[in-house]
Structures are given as C-alpha cells and as structure tokens.
Amino acid sequence: KILFISSWFPNKLEPTNGNFVQRHAEAVSLSCDVEILHAIGNFDQEEHYVYDDKIINGIRTLIIYYRNSNNPVQNFLRRMRAYLNGFSKLNRPDLIHANVLHNNMLFAVYLKKKFKIPFVVTEHWTALQKQNLSKTSGNIKRIAKYIAKHAEYILPVSYNLLESLKELGITTPMKVISNVVDTDVFTIQSKTEVSDHVKFLHISSLIPRKRPKDIINAVYLLYQNGYKVSLEIGGDGDTESLIALVKSLSAEKYIQVFDAISYAEVAEKMQNSDYFILFSENETQGCVILESYACGKPVISTKVGGAAEFIIDGLGIGIEKDNTDQLYEALEKVCRQEYFFKNESEIRKFCVDRYSRKAIDQQFTEVYNEVLSKNKTL
C-alpha cells in the first residue's frame, strides 16, 4: 500500500499543477495499491475544511481544501491539520511516496516519527537546481535538507537535479527516476496526407523563461526567407501577447496560437507536427521532450538543466540557451534536411523502453521493495 502526498497536485484551483505527480501515481498503481492525499488553501471558501474524495483513473484521490488566510503560519497549521484529517480517512500505507522537498512534506516526517512509516521523496523543484540555489531562501533550503535527512531515498527526475541536491548538502541515498510518459496516449499516428511544409510545435506554460516569443520570431524569419513552415504554439499561459505578436507580424496564415488543451489533445498536436521546439532558459526535466519522442517526433531544444540529458543524436538537436541565432540556424538546417534523425518507431522505442508507465513502475517498485525489506530487518 503506497500513499502519495505532494506539495503540488492537480485540483479545482490549479487543474494542471503537479500533473506529473498524478502520472507517477498512476504508473505505480499498475503493481501497487495506491491512494493519493493532497491539501491546498482556498481563499474563497467559508468552511474550514472541504473534502473532495473521488476515484480518479482508478485511484482513490482525497483532496482537502482548507480556508486560506493572509497568515502563512496559520495556513501551514491548517494544511497540516488537513493532511492529518485526510490520513485518518485512508488505508494505513506501508510506505509514503512524498513529492517536492517543500514544508508540506514535513507531514511525511511526522508520519515516520509517529507511525514508523518510511517515506521516499521524488524531487521536481527548479528552486533546488544548482543554478537557482543562490536565489532560493535559506529557510527553504534548511527545510529541504531536514526532510531529506529523514527520507529513505530521494528520487530526482534528472541527473542535473541529483547533482544539485548533492551540492545542497543532501547525503540521503539518491536514484534518478524520470517523469513518466503515457505511451498509450502519446503514440505514432500514421499520416493520411503528405504535408507540403515543415510543421513546428511548442506547448508549455508560456511563462517568460520558456521564451515563446523567440520561437515565434524564428519561425517568422524562416517564412520571410522563403521556407515553407508553420507553427502551432500554445498552452495554459499568456496567449494574448502571443496573438498580438503574431498579428503585428501579419503571420496569422502560418502561426496559430492556442489556449490550454487536454492531455489527449497535446498528443494529437504532436502527432500532427514534424518537430517540437523547446527554447527554455531552464528545465528540471522537460517532459514534453519525452512525449514528443513517444509520438516519434524529433525535438529541437536548449541544453539546459535536465532537458540536456534527453537531447541525443538521432532524436534531438541541442542549442545554447538565449541564443536566438542558433535557434534560427537549427530550424533552418531542419528545413534543409541537413540533420539525420532516426525513424519514428526508433525514436518511440527509446521512450517506451525507459519512460513508459510500465518502465517507471518497475523502477519505483524496486526502490519500494528495497526500503520495505530494509525496514523489516531493523
């Protein structure tokens, strides 16, 4: 019995926040009895606690909304009370799978001390990447180290993050286990017609560090220089400024901006594209790279953070961050077919073998079995 708790998890206030945690839980549910517990503050509710107890994708998921206030200490205490109330309603687990070394996960430390339930932590947080540690508050770092000290294992989603956690001074055993890709949704789709132009795609939160405007400008320049190209770009962020930019460039004919879409629709757009572009300033992992590979599509990406680990010859092209000239040059070479890419089925196989739900489930359950057998002998 595994209980997933997380500092981030999809909920009615933030429908996509921490969806990668939900996908981890779904992968683990292939071979374990999984339940999910999450607590989040809501400024708009009058009740102290609202319980949302559902079966989502076959997993009992209990989300507790507590009444938020402007007092962070009061909110923390309410959140811990919400976790405690929720825990009493669920089955007692053999192991806690916590997510993100944030003060929320002090609850996992409490469960270990009170009930002798061991816990592991998957880490995703950009604030704990080495390039960001100087900007991360001392308090956040101290709490992260305290939680990690009591965990049996830390499971960062990339080697970049693993090295960052070591630099922070964490000495708990660590093993990289990636985010998971639903390879039943992200599949190769046979094309019904041959396109007369190169189709690029970008999907993200569209926050400034994803550099969506630079991607638009690069594709605009390609078109101006006579290349037959199109771009679909969008996600759950600021699309208005992107629409305004496309309009100012008179590029509506070949650059389409879209709003937030479903997981299945993301897969469909990837299947209908030729290449995925990621021009981020930083990534803890870059799950969209793996999703694109699962659809058999190569990727052009900046070599930043964990994303750099997935830019592999024959699958993707790596470029330096902030280098718009290099972005343009890479896209131009793609249009000229100057790069060699493996075929769709080979690209997909790389993803399925390592990052499918079955592959990730096996990697997690190996860790769980090791932790539980060690605790039995203590």
CSV table of C-alpha atoms in Angstrom, one decimal:
chain,number,residue,atom,x,y,z
A,1,LYS,CA,0.0,0.0,0.0
A,2,ILE,CA,1.5,3.3,-1.2
A,3,LEU,CA,0.2,6.7,-0.2
A,4,PHE,CA,1.2,9.6,-2.5
A,5,ILE,CA,1.4,13.0,-0.9
A,6,SER,CA,2.6,16.1,-2.8
A,7,SER,CA,3.3,19.8,-2.4
A,8,TRP,CA,1.7,20.1,-5.9
A,9,PHE,CA,-1.2,18.1,-7.3
A,10,PRO,CA,-4.0,18.9,-9.8
A,11,ASN,CA,-7.1,20.3,-8.1
A,12,LYS,CA,-10.0,22.5,-8.9
A,13,LEU,CA,-8.0,25.7,-8.2
A,14,GLU,CA,-4.9,24.6,-10.3
A,15,PRO,CA,-6.1,21.9,-12.7
A,16,THR,CA,-2.7,21.1,-14.2
A,17,ASN,CA,-0.3,21.9,-11.3
A,18,GLY,CA,1.7,18.8,-10.5
A,19,ASN,CA,0.1,16.6,-13.1
A,20,PHE,CA,3.4,14.8,-13.5
A,21,VAL,CA,2.9,13.6,-9.8
A,22,GLN,CA,-0.5,12.2,-10.8
A,23,ARG,CA,1.1,10.3,-13.7
A,24,HIS,CA,3.7,8.8,-11.4
A,25,ALA,CA,0.9,7.6,-9.1
A,26,GLU,CA,-0.9,6.1,-12.0
A,27,ALA,CA,2.2,4.3,-13.1
A,28,VAL,CA,2.8,2.8,-9.6
A,29,SER,CA,-0.8,1.7,-9.5
A,30,LEU,CA,0.0,-0.9,-12.1
A,31,SER,CA,1.6,-3.1,-9.4
A,32,CYS,CA,0.8,-1.4,-6.0
A,33,ASP,CA,-2.4,-0.4,-4.1
A,34,VAL,CA,-2.2,3.4,-4.4
A,35,GLU,CA,-4.1,6.2,-2.7
A,36,ILE,CA,-3.4,10.0,-3.0
A,37,LEU,CA,-3.8,12.7,-0.4
A,38,HIS,CA,-3.4,16.4,-1.1
A,39,ALA,CA,-4.2,19.6,0.8
A,40,ILE,CA,-4.5,23.1,-0.6
A,41,GLY,CA,-5.8,26.5,0.7
A,42,ASN,CA,-8.8,28.3,-0.8
A,43,PHE,CA,-9.4,32.0,-0.1
A,44,ASP,CA,-12.9,31.7,-1.5
A,45,GLN,CA,-14.4,29.1,0.9
A,46,GLU,CA,-16.1,29.8,4.2
A,47,GLU,CA,-15.8,26.3,5.6
A,48,HIS,CA,-12.7,25.4,7.5
A,49,TYR,CA,-12.3,22.2,5.5
A,50,VAL,CA,-13.9,20.8,2.4
A,51,TYR,CA,-13.3,17.2,1.5
A,52,ASP,CA,-13.2,16.1,-2.2
A,53,ASP,CA,-12.9,12.3,-2.2
A,54,LYS,CA,-13.0,10.7,-5.6
A,55,ILE,CA,-11.8,7.8,-7.7
A,56,ILE,CA,-9.7,9.3,-10.5
A,57,ASN,CA,-8.3,7.0,-13.1
A,58,GLY,CA,-8.8,4.1,-10.8
A,59,ILE,CA,-7.1,5.7,-7.8
A,60,ARG,CA,-8.8,7.0,-4.6
A,61,THR,CA,-7.8,10.6,-4.5
A,62,LEU,CA,-8.6,12.7,-1.4
A,63,ILE,CA,-8.1,16.5,-1.9
A,64,ILE,CA,-8.8,18.7,1.2
A,65,TYR,CA,-9.4,22.4,0.7
A,66,TYR,CA,-8.8,24.5,3.8
A,67,ARG,CA,-9.8,28.1,4.3
A,68,ASN,CA,-6.8,30.2,3.4
A,69,SER,CA,-5.8,33.3,5.2
A,70,ASN,CA,-3.1,36.0,4.9
A,71,ASN,CA,-1.2,34.5,7.7
A,72,PRO,CA,1.4,31.9,6.4
A,73,VAL,CA,1.9,30.3,9.8
A,74,GLN,CA,-1.9,29.8,10.3
A,75,ASN,CA,-2.1,28.4,6.7
A,76,PHE,CA,0.7,25.9,7.4
A,77,LEU,CA,-1.1,24.7,10.6
A,78,ARG,CA,-4.4,24.3,8.7
A,79,ARG,CA,-2.6,22.4,5.9
A,80,MET,CA,-1.1,20.0,8.4
A,81,ARG,CA,-4.4,19.6,10.1
A,82,ALA,CA,-6.0,18.9,6.7
A,83,TYR,CA,-3.3,16.2,6.0
A,84,LEU,CA,-3.9,14.6,9.4
A,85,ASN,CA,-7.7,14.6,8.9
A,86,GLY,CA,-7.3,13.1,5.5
A,87,PHE,CA,-4.8,10.5,6.6
A,88,SER,CA,-7.3,9.2,9.2
A,89,LYS,CA,-9.8,8.5,6.4
A,90,LEU,CA,-7.4,6.5,4.2
A,91,ASN,CA,-5.9,3.0,4.5
A,92,ARG,CA,-2.7,2.8,6.5
A,93,PRO,CA,0.1,2.6,3.9
A,94,ASP,CA,3.2,0.5,4.0
A,95,LEU,CA,5.2,3.4,2.5
A,96,ILE,CA,4.7,7.1,1.8
A,97,HIS,CA,5.7,8.5,-1.6
A,98,ALA,CA,6.2,12.2,-1.0
A,99,ASN,CA,6.8,14.8,-3.7
A,100,VAL,CA,8.8,18.0,-3.5
A,101,LEU,CA,11.0,18.9,-0.6
A,102,HIS,CA,8.7,21.8,0.5
A,103,ASN,CA,7.5,22.4,4.0
A,104,ASN,CA,4.2,20.5,3.1
A,105,MET,CA,6.3,17.3,3.3
A,106,LEU,CA,7.1,17.8,6.9
A,107,PHE,CA,3.9,15.7,7.2
A,108,ALA,CA,5.8,12.7,5.9
A,109,VAL,CA,8.4,13.3,8.6
A,110,TYR,CA,5.6,13.3,11.2
A,111,LEU,CA,4.1,10.1,9.9
A,112,LYS,CA,7.5,8.4,10.1
A,113,LYS,CA,8.1,9.6,13.6
A,114,LYS,CA,4.6,8.9,14.8
A,115,PHE,CA,3.7,5.6,13.0
A,116,LYS,CA,7.1,4.3,11.8
A,117,ILE,CA,6.0,4.6,8.2
A,118,PRO,CA,9.0,5.0,5.9
A,119,PHE,CA,9.0,7.5,3.1
A,120,VAL,CA,10.7,8.4,-0.2
A,121,VAL,CA,10.7,11.7,-2.0
A,122,THR,CA,10.5,12.4,-5.7
A,123,GLU,CA,12.1,15.8,-6.4
A,124,HIS,CA,11.0,18.1,-9.3
A,125,TRP,CA,11.6,21.6,-8.0
A,126,THR,CA,13.6,24.2,-10.1
A,127,ALA,CA,14.3,26.2,-6.9
A,128,LEU,CA,16.6,23.4,-5.8
A,129,GLN,CA,18.6,23.3,-9.1
A,130,LYS,CA,22.2,24.4,-8.5
A,131,GLN,CA,21.9,27.3,-10.9
A,132,ASN,CA,19.0,28.6,-8.7
A,133,LEU,CA,20.3,27.8,-5.2
A,134,SER,CA,21.8,31.3,-4.7
A,135,LYS,CA,18.3,32.8,-5.2
A,136,THR,CA,16.5,30.2,-3.0
A,137,SER,CA,15.8,31.3,0.5
A,138,GLY,CA,17.9,29.8,3.3
A,139,ASN,CA,14.7,28.7,5.1
A,140,ILE,CA,13.5,26.7,2.0
A,141,LYS,CA,17.0,25.0,1.8
A,142,ARG,CA,17.1,24.2,5.5
A,143,ILE,CA,13.6,22.6,5.4
A,144,ALA,CA,14.5,20.6,2.3
A,145,LYS,CA,17.6,19.2,4.0
A,146,TYR,CA,15.7,18.4,7.1
A,147,ILE,CA,13.0,16.4,5.2
A,148,ALA,CA,15.6,14.7,3.0
A,149,LYS,CA,17.6,13.6,6.1
A,150,HIS,CA,14.6,11.6,7.3
A,151,ALA,CA,13.7,10.1,3.9
A,152,GLU,CA,14.9,6.6,2.9
A,153,TYR,CA,15.5,7.7,-0.7
A,154,ILE,CA,15.5,10.9,-2.7
A,155,LEU,CA,14.4,10.3,-6.3
A,156,PRO,CA,15.1,13.3,-8.5
A,157,VAL,CA,13.7,13.3,-12.0
A,158,SER,CA,17.0,14.2,-13.7
A,159,TYR,CA,20.8,13.8,-13.1
A,160,ASN,CA,21.1,17.6,-13.1
A,161,LEU,CA,18.7,17.8,-10.1
A,162,LEU,CA,20.6,14.9,-8.4
A,163,GLU,CA,23.9,16.8,-8.6
A,164,SER,CA,22.1,20.0,-7.4
A,165,LEU,CA,20.8,18.2,-4.3
A,166,LYS,CA,24.3,16.9,-3.5
A,167,GLU,CA,25.5,20.4,-3.8
A,168,LEU,CA,22.9,21.5,-1.3
A,169,GLY,CA,24.4,19.0,1.1
A,170,ILE,CA,21.9,16.2,1.0
A,171,THR,CA,23.5,12.8,1.7
A,172,THR,CA,20.4,10.6,1.6
A,173,PRO,CA,20.7,7.8,-1.0
A,174,MET,CA,19.5,9.0,-4.4
A,175,LYS,CA,18.4,7.5,-7.6
A,176,VAL,CA,17.1,9.2,-10.7
A,177,ILE,CA,13.6,8.1,-11.8
A,178,SER,CA,12.2,10.2,-14.6
A,179,ASN,CA,8.8,11.6,-15.1
A,180,VAL,CA,6.5,9.2,-16.9
A,181,VAL,CA,5.0,9.3,-20.4
A,182,ASP,CA,1.6,7.8,-21.1
A,183,THR,CA,2.7,5.8,-24.2
A,184,ASP,CA,-0.9,4.7,-24.7
A,185,VAL,CA,-1.9,8.3,-25.4
A,186,PHE,CA,1.4,9.5,-26.9
A,187,THR,CA,1.7,7.2,-29.9
A,188,ILE,CA,2.7,7.3,-33.5
A,189,GLN,CA,-0.1,8.2,-35.8
A,190,SER,CA,0.0,7.2,-39.4
A,191,LYS,CA,-0.2,10.2,-41.7
A,192,THR,CA,-3.1,10.3,-44.1
A,193,GLU,CA,-1.5,13.0,-46.3
A,194,VAL,CA,1.9,14.3,-47.1
A,195,SER,CA,2.4,17.9,-46.0
A,196,ASP,CA,4.0,20.5,-48.3
A,197,HIS,CA,5.7,22.3,-45.4
A,198,VAL,CA,7.5,21.7,-42.2
A,199,LYS,CA,5.3,21.8,-39.1
A,200,PHE,CA,6.8,23.0,-35.8
A,201,LEU,CA,5.1,22.8,-32.4
A,202,HIS,CA,5.6,24.4,-29.0
A,203,ILE,CA,3.4,23.6,-25.9
A,204,SER,CA,4.2,24.9,-22.4
A,205,SER,CA,3.0,27.2,-19.6
A,206,LEU,CA,4.2,30.1,-21.9
A,207,ILE,CA,5.9,31.8,-18.9
A,208,PRO,CA,8.8,34.1,-19.9
A,209,ARG,CA,11.6,31.6,-19.3
A,210,LYS,CA,10.0,29.3,-22.0
A,211,ARG,CA,10.8,32.1,-24.5
A,212,PRO,CA,7.7,31.6,-26.7
A,213,LYS,CA,8.1,34.9,-28.5
A,214,ASP,CA,11.6,34.0,-29.6
A,215,ILE,CA,10.1,30.8,-31.1
A,216,ILE,CA,7.5,32.9,-33.0
A,217,ASN,CA,10.1,35.3,-34.3
A,218,ALA,CA,12.4,32.4,-35.5
A,219,VAL,CA,9.6,30.8,-37.5
A,220,TYR,CA,8.5,34.2,-38.8
A,221,LEU,CA,12.1,34.8,-40.1
A,222,LEU,CA,12.1,31.3,-41.7
A,223,TYR,CA,8.9,32.2,-43.6
A,224,GLN,CA,10.3,35.6,-44.7
A,225,ASN,CA,13.4,33.8,-46.0
A,226,GLY,CA,11.3,31.6,-48.3
A,227,TYR,CA,10.9,28.4,-46.2
A,228,LYS,CA,7.6,26.6,-46.2
A,229,VAL,CA,6.9,26.4,-42.5
A,230,SER,CA,4.1,26.6,-39.9
A,231,LEU,CA,4.0,26.8,-36.1
A,232,GLU,CA,1.4,25.9,-33.6
A,233,ILE,CA,2.2,27.4,-30.2
A,234,GLY,CA,0.1,27.5,-27.0
A,235,GLY,CA,-0.6,26.2,-23.5
A,236,ASP,CA,-2.0,27.2,-20.2
A,237,GLY,CA,-0.5,30.7,-20.0
A,238,ASP,CA,-0.5,34.2,-21.5
A,239,THR,CA,-1.7,33.7,-25.1
A,240,GLU,CA,-2.9,37.2,-25.6
A,241,SER,CA,0.5,38.7,-26.0
A,242,LEU,CA,1.5,35.9,-28.4
A,243,ILE,CA,-1.6,36.5,-30.5
A,244,ALA,CA,-0.8,40.2,-30.6
A,245,LEU,CA,2.8,39.5,-31.7
A,246,VAL,CA,1.6,37.1,-34.5
A,247,LYS,CA,-0.9,39.8,-35.6
A,248,SER,CA,1.8,42.5,-35.6
A,249,LEU,CA,4.0,40.3,-37.9
A,250,SER,CA,1.0,39.5,-40.2
A,251,ALA,CA,1.8,35.9,-39.6
A,252,GLU,CA,-1.7,34.5,-38.9
A,253,LYS,CA,-1.6,32.4,-42.0
A,254,TYR,CA,1.2,30.1,-40.8
A,255,ILE,CA,1.4,30.7,-37.0
A,256,GLN,CA,-1.5,29.6,-34.8
A,257,VAL,CA,-1.8,30.3,-31.1
A,258,PHE,CA,-4.0,28.1,-28.9
A,259,ASP,CA,-5.1,28.1,-25.3
A,260,ALA,CA,-4.9,25.3,-22.7
A,261,ILE,CA,-5.8,21.9,-24.1
A,262,SER,CA,-6.3,18.3,-22.8
A,263,TYR,CA,-3.5,15.7,-22.5
A,264,ALA,CA,-5.0,13.8,-25.4
A,265,GLU,CA,-5.1,17.0,-27.5
A,266,VAL,CA,-1.4,17.6,-26.7
A,267,ALA,CA,-0.7,14.1,-28.1
A,268,GLU,CA,-2.8,14.8,-31.2
A,269,LYS,CA,-0.9,18.1,-31.9
A,270,MET,CA,2.4,16.3,-31.5
A,271,GLN,CA,1.3,13.5,-33.9
A,272,ASN,CA,0.3,16.1,-36.5
A,273,SER,CA,3.6,18.0,-36.2
A,274,ASP,CA,7.1,17.3,-37.6
A,275,TYR,CA,9.3,18.7,-34.8
A,276,PHE,CA,8.8,20.0,-31.3
A,277,ILE,CA,10.7,23.2,-30.2
A,278,LEU,CA,11.7,23.9,-26.6
A,279,PHE,CA,13.7,27.1,-26.1
A,280,SER,CA,13.6,27.3,-22.3
A,281,GLU,CA,16.1,29.1,-20.1
A,282,ASN,CA,15.8,26.2,-17.6
A,283,GLU,CA,14.1,22.8,-17.2
A,284,THR,CA,14.2,20.4,-14.3
A,285,GLN,CA,13.5,17.7,-16.9
A,286,GLY,CA,11.4,18.7,-19.9
A,287,CYS,CA,8.7,16.0,-20.0
A,288,VAL,CA,7.4,17.4,-23.4
A,289,ILE,CA,10.6,16.1,-25.0
A,290,LEU,CA,9.8,12.6,-24.0
A,291,GLU,CA,6.2,12.9,-25.0
A,292,SER,CA,7.3,14.1,-28.5
A,293,TYR,CA,9.7,11.1,-28.7
A,294,ALA,CA,6.8,8.8,-27.8
A,295,CYS,CA,5.0,10.2,-30.9
A,296,GLY,CA,8.1,9.5,-33.0
A,297,LYS,CA,8.9,13.2,-33.4
A,298,PRO,CA,12.4,14.8,-33.1
A,299,VAL,CA,13.0,17.8,-30.8
A,300,ILE,CA,15.0,21.0,-31.1
A,301,SER,CA,15.8,22.1,-27.5
A,302,THR,CA,18.1,24.2,-25.4
A,303,LYS,CA,20.6,22.1,-23.5
A,304,VAL,CA,19.5,23.3,-20.1
A,305,GLY,CA,19.0,21.5,-16.7
A,306,GLY,CA,17.5,18.1,-17.1
A,307,ALA,CA,16.5,18.7,-20.7
A,308,ALA,CA,20.1,18.4,-21.8
A,309,GLU,CA,20.0,14.7,-20.8
A,310,PHE,CA,17.4,13.9,-23.4
A,311,ILE,CA,19.0,15.6,-26.4
A,312,ILE,CA,20.5,12.5,-28.0
A,313,ASP,CA,22.0,12.1,-31.5
A,314,GLY,CA,19.3,11.0,-33.9
A,315,LEU,CA,16.5,12.1,-31.6
A,316,GLY,CA,17.1,15.7,-31.0
A,317,ILE,CA,19.1,18.8,-31.7
A,318,GLY,CA,20.7,20.8,-28.8
A,319,ILE,CA,21.2,24.5,-28.8
A,320,GLU,CA,22.5,27.0,-26.2
A,321,LYS,CA,20.0,29.0,-24.2
A,322,ASP,CA,19.3,32.6,-25.0
A,323,ASN,CA,21.0,32.1,-28.4
A,324,THR,CA,18.3,33.2,-30.9
A,325,ASP,CA,20.7,33.0,-33.8
A,326,GLN,CA,21.5,29.4,-33.0
A,327,LEU,CA,17.7,28.6,-32.7
A,328,TYR,CA,17.1,30.1,-36.2
A,329,GLU,CA,20.1,28.2,-37.7
A,330,ALA,CA,19.0,24.9,-36.2
A,331,LEU,CA,15.4,25.4,-37.6
A,332,GLU,CA,16.8,26.4,-41.0
A,333,LYS,CA,19.0,23.2,-41.1
A,334,VAL,CA,15.9,21.2,-40.2
A,335,CYS,CA,14.1,22.7,-43.1
A,336,ARG,CA,17.0,21.9,-45.4
A,337,GLN,CA,17.1,18.3,-44.1
A,338,GLU,CA,20.7,18.7,-43.0
A,339,TYR,CA,20.3,16.7,-39.8
A,340,PHE,CA,19.9,12.9,-39.6
A,341,PHE,CA,17.0,11.7,-37.4
A,342,LYS,CA,16.1,8.1,-36.6
A,343,ASN,CA,12.8,6.9,-37.9
A,344,GLU,CA,9.6,7.3,-35.9
A,345,SER,CA,9.5,3.8,-34.5
A,346,GLU,CA,13.1,4.0,-33.3
A,347,ILE,CA,12.5,7.4,-31.6
A,348,ARG,CA,9.4,6.0,-29.9
A,349,LYS,CA,11.2,2.8,-28.7
A,350,PHE,CA,13.8,5.0,-26.9
A,351,CYS,CA,10.9,6.5,-24.8
A,352,VAL,CA,8.8,3.3,-24.3
A,353,ASP,CA,11.8,1.3,-23.0
A,354,ARG,CA,12.7,3.9,-20.4
A,355,TYR,CA,9.8,6.2,-19.6
A,356,SER,CA,6.5,4.3,-20.2
A,357,ARG,CA,4.3,3.7,-17.2
A,358,LYS,CA,5.4,0.1,-17.0
A,359,ALA,CA,9.1,1.1,-17.1
A,360,ILE,CA,8.7,3.8,-14.4
A,361,ASP,CA,6.5,1.5,-12.2
A,362,GLN,CA,9.3,-1.1,-12.3
A,363,GLN,CA,11.9,1.5,-11.2
A,364,PHE,CA,9.8,2.7,-8.3
A,365,THR,CA,8.8,-0.7,-7.1
A,366,GLU,CA,12.4,-1.8,-6.9
A,367,VAL,CA,13.1,1.2,-4.6
A,368,TYR,CA,9.9,0.4,-2.5
A,369,ASN,CA,10.9,-3.2,-2.1
A,370,GLU,CA,14.4,-2.3,-1.0
A,371,VAL,CA,13.1,0.3,1.5
A,372,LEU,CA,10.5,-2.1,2.9
A,373,SER,CA,12.8,-5.1,3.2
A,374,LYS,CA,15.4,-2.9,4.9
A,375,ASN,CA,12.8,-1.6,7.4
A,376,LYS,CA,11.6,-5.2,8.2
A,377,THR,CA,15.1,-6.1,9.3
A,378,LEU,CA,15.5,-3.1,11.6
